[in-house]
Coordinates of C-alpha atoms and ligand atoms in Angstrom, one line a residue:
X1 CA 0.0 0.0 0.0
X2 CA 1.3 3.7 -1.1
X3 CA 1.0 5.8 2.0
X4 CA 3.0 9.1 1.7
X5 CA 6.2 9.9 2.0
X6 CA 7.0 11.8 5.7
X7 CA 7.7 15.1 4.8
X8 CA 6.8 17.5 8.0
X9 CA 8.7 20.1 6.5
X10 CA 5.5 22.9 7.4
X11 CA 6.5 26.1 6.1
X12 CA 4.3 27.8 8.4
X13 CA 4.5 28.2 11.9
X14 CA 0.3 28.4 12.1
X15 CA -0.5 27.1 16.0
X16 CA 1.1 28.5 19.2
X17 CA 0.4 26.9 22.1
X18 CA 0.2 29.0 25.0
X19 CA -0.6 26.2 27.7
X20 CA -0.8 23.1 27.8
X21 CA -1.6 20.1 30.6
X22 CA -0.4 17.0 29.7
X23 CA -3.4 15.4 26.9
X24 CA -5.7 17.9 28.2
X25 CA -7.3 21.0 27.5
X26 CA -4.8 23.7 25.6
X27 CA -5.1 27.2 24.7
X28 CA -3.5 28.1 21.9
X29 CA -3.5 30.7 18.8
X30 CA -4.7 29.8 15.4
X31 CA -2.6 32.2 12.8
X32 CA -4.5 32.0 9.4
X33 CA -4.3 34.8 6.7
X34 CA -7.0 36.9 7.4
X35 CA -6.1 37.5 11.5
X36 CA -5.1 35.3 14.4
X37 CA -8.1 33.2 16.1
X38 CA -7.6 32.3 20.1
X39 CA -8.3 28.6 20.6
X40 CA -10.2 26.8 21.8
X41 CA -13.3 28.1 19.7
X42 CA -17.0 27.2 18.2
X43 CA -17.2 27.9 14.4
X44 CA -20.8 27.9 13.2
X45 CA -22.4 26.4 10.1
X46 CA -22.9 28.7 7.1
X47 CA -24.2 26.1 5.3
X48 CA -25.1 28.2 2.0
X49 CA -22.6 31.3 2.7
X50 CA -24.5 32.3 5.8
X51 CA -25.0 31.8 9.4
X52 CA -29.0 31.4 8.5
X53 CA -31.0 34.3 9.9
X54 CA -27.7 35.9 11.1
X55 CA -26.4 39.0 9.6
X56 CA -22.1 38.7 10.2
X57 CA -22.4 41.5 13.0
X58 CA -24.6 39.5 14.6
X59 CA -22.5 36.6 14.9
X60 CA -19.5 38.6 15.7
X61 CA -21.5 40.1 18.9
X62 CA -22.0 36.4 19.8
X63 CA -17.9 35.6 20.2
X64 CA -17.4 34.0 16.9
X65 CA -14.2 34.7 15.2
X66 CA -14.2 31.5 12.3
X67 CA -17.6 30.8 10.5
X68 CA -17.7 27.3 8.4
X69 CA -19.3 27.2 4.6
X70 CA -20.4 23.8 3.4
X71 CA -19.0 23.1 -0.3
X72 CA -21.8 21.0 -1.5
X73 CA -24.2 23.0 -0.9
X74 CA -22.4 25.7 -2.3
X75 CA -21.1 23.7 -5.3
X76 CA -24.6 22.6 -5.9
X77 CA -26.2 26.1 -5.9
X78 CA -25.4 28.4 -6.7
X79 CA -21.8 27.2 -7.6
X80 CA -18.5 28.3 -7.3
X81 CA -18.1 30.2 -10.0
X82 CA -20.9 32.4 -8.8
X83 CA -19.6 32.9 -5.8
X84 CA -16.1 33.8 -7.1
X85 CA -17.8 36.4 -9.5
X86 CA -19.7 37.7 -6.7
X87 CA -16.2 38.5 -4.8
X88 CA -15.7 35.4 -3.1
X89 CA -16.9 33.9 0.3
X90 CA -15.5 36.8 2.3
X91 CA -17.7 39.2 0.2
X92 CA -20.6 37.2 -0.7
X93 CA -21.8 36.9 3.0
X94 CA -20.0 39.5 4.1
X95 CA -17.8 37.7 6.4
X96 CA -14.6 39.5 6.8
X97 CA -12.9 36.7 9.3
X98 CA -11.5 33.3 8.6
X99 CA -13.8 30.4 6.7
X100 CA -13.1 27.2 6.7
X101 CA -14.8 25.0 3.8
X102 CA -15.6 21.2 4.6
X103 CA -14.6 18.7 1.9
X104 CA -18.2 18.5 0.7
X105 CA -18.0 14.7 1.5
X106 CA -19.7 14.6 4.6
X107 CA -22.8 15.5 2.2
X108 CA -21.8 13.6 -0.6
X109 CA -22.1 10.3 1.3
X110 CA -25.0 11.4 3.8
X111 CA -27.3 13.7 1.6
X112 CA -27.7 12.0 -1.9
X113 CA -29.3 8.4 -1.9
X114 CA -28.1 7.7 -5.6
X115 CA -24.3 7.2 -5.7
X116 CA -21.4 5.5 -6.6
X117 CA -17.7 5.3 -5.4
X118 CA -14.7 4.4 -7.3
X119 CA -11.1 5.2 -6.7
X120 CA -11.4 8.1 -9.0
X121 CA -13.6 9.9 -7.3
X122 CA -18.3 10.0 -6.2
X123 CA -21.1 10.2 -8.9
X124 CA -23.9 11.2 -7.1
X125 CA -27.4 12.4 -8.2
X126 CA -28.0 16.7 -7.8
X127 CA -30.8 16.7 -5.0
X128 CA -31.4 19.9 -6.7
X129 CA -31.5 19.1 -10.7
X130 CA -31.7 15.5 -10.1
X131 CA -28.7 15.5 -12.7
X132 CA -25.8 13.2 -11.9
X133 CA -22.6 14.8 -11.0
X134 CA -19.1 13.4 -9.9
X135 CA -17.0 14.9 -7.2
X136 CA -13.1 13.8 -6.7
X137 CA -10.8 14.5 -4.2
X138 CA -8.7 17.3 -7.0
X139 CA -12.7 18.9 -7.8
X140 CA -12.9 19.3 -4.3
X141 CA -9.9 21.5 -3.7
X142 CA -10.8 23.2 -6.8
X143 CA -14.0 24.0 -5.8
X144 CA -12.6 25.1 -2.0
X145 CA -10.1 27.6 -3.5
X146 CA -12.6 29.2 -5.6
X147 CA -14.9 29.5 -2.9
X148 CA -11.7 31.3 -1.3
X149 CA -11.4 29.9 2.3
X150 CA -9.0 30.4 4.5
X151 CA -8.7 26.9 5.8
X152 CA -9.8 23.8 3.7
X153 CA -10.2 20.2 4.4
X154 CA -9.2 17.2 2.4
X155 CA -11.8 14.6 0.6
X156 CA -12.1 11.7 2.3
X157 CA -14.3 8.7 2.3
X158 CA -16.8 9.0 5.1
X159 CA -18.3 5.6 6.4
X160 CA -21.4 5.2 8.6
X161 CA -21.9 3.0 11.3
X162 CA -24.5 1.0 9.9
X163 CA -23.3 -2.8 9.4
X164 CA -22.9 -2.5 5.5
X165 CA -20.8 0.6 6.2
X166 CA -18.7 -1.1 8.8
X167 CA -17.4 -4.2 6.7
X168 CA -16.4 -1.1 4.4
X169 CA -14.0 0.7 6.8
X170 CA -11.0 -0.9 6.0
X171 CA -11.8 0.3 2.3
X172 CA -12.6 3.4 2.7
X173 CA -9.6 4.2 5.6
X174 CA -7.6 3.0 3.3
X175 CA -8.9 5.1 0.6
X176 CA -9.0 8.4 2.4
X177 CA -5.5 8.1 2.4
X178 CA -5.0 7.7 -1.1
X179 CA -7.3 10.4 -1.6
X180 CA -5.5 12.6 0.9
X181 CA -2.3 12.2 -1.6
X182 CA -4.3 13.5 -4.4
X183 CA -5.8 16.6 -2.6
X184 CA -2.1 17.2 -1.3
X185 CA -0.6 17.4 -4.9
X186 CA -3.8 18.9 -5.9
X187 CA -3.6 21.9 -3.2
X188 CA 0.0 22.1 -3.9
X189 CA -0.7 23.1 -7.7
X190 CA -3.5 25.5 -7.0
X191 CA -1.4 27.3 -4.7
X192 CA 2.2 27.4 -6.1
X193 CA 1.8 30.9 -7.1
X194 CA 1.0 32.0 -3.5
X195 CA 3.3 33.3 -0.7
X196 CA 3.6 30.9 2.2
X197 CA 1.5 33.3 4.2
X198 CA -1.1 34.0 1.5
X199 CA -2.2 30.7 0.9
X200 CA -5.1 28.0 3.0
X201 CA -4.3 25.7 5.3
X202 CA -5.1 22.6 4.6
X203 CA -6.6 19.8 6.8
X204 CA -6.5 16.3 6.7
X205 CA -8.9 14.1 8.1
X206 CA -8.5 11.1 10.6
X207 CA -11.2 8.5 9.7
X208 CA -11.2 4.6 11.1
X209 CA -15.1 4.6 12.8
X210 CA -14.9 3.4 15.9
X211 CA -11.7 0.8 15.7
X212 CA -9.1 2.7 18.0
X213 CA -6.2 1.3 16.2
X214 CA -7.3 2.3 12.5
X215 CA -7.7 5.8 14.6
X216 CA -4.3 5.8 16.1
X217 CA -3.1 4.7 12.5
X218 CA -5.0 7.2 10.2
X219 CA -3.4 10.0 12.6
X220 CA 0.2 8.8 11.9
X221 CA -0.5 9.0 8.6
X222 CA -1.9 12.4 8.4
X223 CA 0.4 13.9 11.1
X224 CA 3.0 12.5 8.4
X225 CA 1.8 14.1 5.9
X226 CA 2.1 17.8 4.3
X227 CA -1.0 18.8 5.7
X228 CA -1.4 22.3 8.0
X229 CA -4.0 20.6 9.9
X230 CA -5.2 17.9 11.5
X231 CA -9.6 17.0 11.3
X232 CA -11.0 14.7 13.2
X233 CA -13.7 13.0 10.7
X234 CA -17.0 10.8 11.0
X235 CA -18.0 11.0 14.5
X236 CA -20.8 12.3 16.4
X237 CA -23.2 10.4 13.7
X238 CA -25.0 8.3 15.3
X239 CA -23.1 6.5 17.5
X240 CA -23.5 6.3 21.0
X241 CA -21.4 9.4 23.2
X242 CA -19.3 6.9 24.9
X243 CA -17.9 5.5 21.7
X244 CA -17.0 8.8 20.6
X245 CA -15.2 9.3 24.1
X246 CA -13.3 6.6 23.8
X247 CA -11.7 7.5 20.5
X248 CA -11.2 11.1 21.5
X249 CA -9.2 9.6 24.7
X250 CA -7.2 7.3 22.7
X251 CA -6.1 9.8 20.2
X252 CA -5.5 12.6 23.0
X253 CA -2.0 11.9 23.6
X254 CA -0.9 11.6 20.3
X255 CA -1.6 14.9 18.5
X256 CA 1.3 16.6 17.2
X257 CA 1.3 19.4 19.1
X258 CA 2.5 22.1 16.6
X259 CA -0.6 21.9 14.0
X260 CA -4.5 22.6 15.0
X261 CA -6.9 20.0 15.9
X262 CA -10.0 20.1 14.5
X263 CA -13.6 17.7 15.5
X264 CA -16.0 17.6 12.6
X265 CA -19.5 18.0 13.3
X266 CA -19.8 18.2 17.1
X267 CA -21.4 20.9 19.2
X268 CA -23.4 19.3 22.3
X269 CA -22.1 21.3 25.2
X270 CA -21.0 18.2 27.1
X271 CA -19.2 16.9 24.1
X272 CA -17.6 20.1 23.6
X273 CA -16.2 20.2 27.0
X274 CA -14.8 16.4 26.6
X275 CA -13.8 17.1 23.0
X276 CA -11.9 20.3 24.6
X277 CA -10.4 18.8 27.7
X278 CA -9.0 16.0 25.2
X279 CA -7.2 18.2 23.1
X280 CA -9.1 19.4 20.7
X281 CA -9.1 23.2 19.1
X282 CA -12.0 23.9 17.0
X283 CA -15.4 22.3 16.3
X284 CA -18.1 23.2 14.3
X285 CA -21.8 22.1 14.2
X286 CA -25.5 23.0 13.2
X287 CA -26.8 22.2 16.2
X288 CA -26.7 25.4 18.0
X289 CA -28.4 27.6 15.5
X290 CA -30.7 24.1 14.5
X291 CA -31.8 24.0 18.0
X292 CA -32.5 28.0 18.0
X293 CA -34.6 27.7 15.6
X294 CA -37.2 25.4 16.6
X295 CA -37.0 27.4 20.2
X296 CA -34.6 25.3 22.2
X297 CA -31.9 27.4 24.0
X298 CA -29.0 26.1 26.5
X299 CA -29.1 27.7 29.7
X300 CA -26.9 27.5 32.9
X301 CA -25.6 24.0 33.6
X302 CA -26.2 22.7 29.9
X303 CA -30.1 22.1 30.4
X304 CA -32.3 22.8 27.8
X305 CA -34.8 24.8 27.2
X306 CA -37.9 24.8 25.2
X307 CA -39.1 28.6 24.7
X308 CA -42.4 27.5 23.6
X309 CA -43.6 25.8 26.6
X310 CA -46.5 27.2 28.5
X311 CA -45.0 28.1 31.3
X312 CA -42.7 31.1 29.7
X313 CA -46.1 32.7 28.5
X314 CA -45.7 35.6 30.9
X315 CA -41.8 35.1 31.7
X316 CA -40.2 38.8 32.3
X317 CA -36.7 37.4 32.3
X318 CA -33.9 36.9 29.5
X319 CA -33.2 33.2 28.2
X320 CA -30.5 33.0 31.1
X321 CA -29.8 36.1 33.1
X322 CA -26.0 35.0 33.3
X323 CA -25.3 35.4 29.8
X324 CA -24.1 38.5 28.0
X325 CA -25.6 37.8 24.7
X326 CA -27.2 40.3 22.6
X327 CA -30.8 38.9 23.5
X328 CA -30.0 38.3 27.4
X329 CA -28.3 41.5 28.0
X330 CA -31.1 43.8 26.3
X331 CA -33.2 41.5 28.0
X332 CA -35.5 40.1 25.4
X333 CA -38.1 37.9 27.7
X334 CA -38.6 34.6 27.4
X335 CA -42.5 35.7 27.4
X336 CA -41.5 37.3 24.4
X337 CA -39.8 35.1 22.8
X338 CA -42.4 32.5 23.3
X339 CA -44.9 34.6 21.6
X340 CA -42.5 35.8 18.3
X341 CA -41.7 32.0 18.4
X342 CA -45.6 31.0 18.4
X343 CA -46.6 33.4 15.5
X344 CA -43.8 32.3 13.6
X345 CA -41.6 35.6 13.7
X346 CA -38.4 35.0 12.3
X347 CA -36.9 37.5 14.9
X348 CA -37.3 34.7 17.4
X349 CA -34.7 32.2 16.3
X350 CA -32.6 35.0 15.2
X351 CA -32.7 36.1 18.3
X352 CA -32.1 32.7 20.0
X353 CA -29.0 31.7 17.5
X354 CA -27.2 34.6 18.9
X355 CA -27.6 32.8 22.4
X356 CA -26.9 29.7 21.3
X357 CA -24.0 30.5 19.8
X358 CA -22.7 32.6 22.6
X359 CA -23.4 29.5 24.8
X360 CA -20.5 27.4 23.4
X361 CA -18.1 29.6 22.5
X362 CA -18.2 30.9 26.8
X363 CA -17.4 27.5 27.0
X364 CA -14.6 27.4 24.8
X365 CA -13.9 31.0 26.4
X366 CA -13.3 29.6 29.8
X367 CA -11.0 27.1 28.6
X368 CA -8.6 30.1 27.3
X369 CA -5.7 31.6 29.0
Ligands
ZN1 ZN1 -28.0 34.8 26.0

């Protein structure tokens, strides 16, 4: 089997660590090329450009310093080209921070029903245009650099934990890495015209489900590798939370500690404090603004709340009077709330994404020196 080459010769010098207890928690600083990011941090899901219902102010007033675009999406409609012509991701939503683009996989393998996976690359039928289309692991940095992100992540063969899927993870581990290869000399074309400062990072991702030693293997072979980055891929889907523990344990001591780390997809508050307090950097999720939007809110001690429930109907006080969000410290009542939420005003989940998201990243806050 071709794994690559060890190179570690990282031109940049991207992650300082300020602290750091011994496979625990770190605090560190994230140097991309549009501003340094203090770690750890909460990046929310733009899923088509945008923090949906969020204007950028609004999610800068919530903490946020990195928000996340999904490529499928985006590749799908309205495409990449039209977001280049329209200036970019930066400009297009207005975003002047950091954005980081997922591979598109996650989507590719979860969203369309119709596809099929060879070594070259995924056909999969548009959900849009019902048109089939095929995605590779060099489209996929294409596509990523047109979008212009900061920070990009490699294609990689995501696996579910369903028993079909599992009697495939030896393929597709094996296959990430080959695919890894490609986006590397991929990414190192698109970019040879940049200065080492002006260009993405790039992230690979660490797949191998739930078997701890295909997890301690796909590491080696991304920390080997010429990647900026390190993503940790294909969990928090499904399985239960202590499975998700225990590979976040295993892998804990064995992070390089000189490049980022990276959990895909995670963004329950008691997950992000394990995920944190086992080394990991940033995370990303829909959850938070998901939850916001159908009128459940995180207060004080990670218990939910549902802002529609009867007993808020004359509620004078904010969604948690600890929090200095916009919506708790202009004190926007939960009475309120329940009503905008109950007559469908849009104003409402807008108004409880900004909490939301202000939730995690005071967690992530408190783990910062
Ligand atoms: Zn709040």
């Amino acid at each position: 089997m071709l794994y690559l080459t060890p190179v570690n010769d990282l031109k940049l010098n991207i992650f300082e660590e300020i602290n750091q207890s011994p496979n625990g928690p770190r605090s560190g600083v994230l140097k991309t090329r549009r501003g340094d990011v203090k770690t750890p941090t909460f990046m929310p899901d733009g899923t088509r450009g945008v923090v949906k219902s969020l204007t950028a102010e609004q999610v800068k007033s919530a903490g946020i310093d990195i928000v996340l675009a999904n490529t499928f999406h985006l590749h799908i409609q309205p495409g990449e080209d039209v977001v280049a012509k329209l200036g970019g991701l930066h400009e297009f939503g207005k975003w002047q921070g950091p954005m980081l683009t997922d591979s598109g996989g996650f989507q590719v393998f979860s969203l369309s029903k119709l596809r099929k996976i060879t070594e070259d690359g995924v056909t999969f039928k548009d959900p849009v245009t019902g048109d089939m289309r095929f995605i590779s692991p060099e489209i996929s940095m294409q596509i990523q650099l047109k979008l212009g992100a900061d920070m990009i992540v490699a294609f990689d063969h995501l696996t579910g934990l369903d028993e079909e899927s599992i009697k495939d993870t030896q393929e597709a581990f094996d296959r990430t890495h080959r695919w890894l290869e490609r986006c590397i000399v991929e990414f190192k074309k698109l970019t040879k015209d940049m200065k080492p400062e002006e260009r993405p990072l790039l992230f690979g991702v660490v797949q191998g489900g739930l078997d701890l030693s295909l997890r301690e293997q796909s590491l080696k072979i991304i920390q080997d590798s010429e990647v900026d980055g390190i993503a940790i891929g294909g969990l928090s889907v499904g399985e239960p939370r202590e499975e998700m523990y225990k590979v976040l344990n295993h892998l804990a001591p064995l992070y390089d500690p000189k490049r980022p780390r990276f959990l895909l997809g995670v963004g329950d508050p008691r997950d992000l404090r394990y995920a944190i307090e086992h080394g990991i950097d940033m995370l990303d999720c829909v959850l938070p603004t998901r939850n916001a939007r159908h009128a459940t809110v995180w207060v004080e001690g990670d218990k939910q709340i549902h802002l529609t429930n009867a007993q808020f109907i004359d509620d004078i006080s904010p969604i948690d009077p600890g929090c200095d969000c916009y919506a708790c410290v202009n004190n926007y009542s939960k009475g309120f709330l329940r009503h905008q939420f109950k007559v469908n005003e849009p104003l409402a989940g807008s108004l409880a994404s900004i909490h939301n998201l202000r939730y995690l990243q005071r967690i992530c806050e408190s783990y910062r020196i």
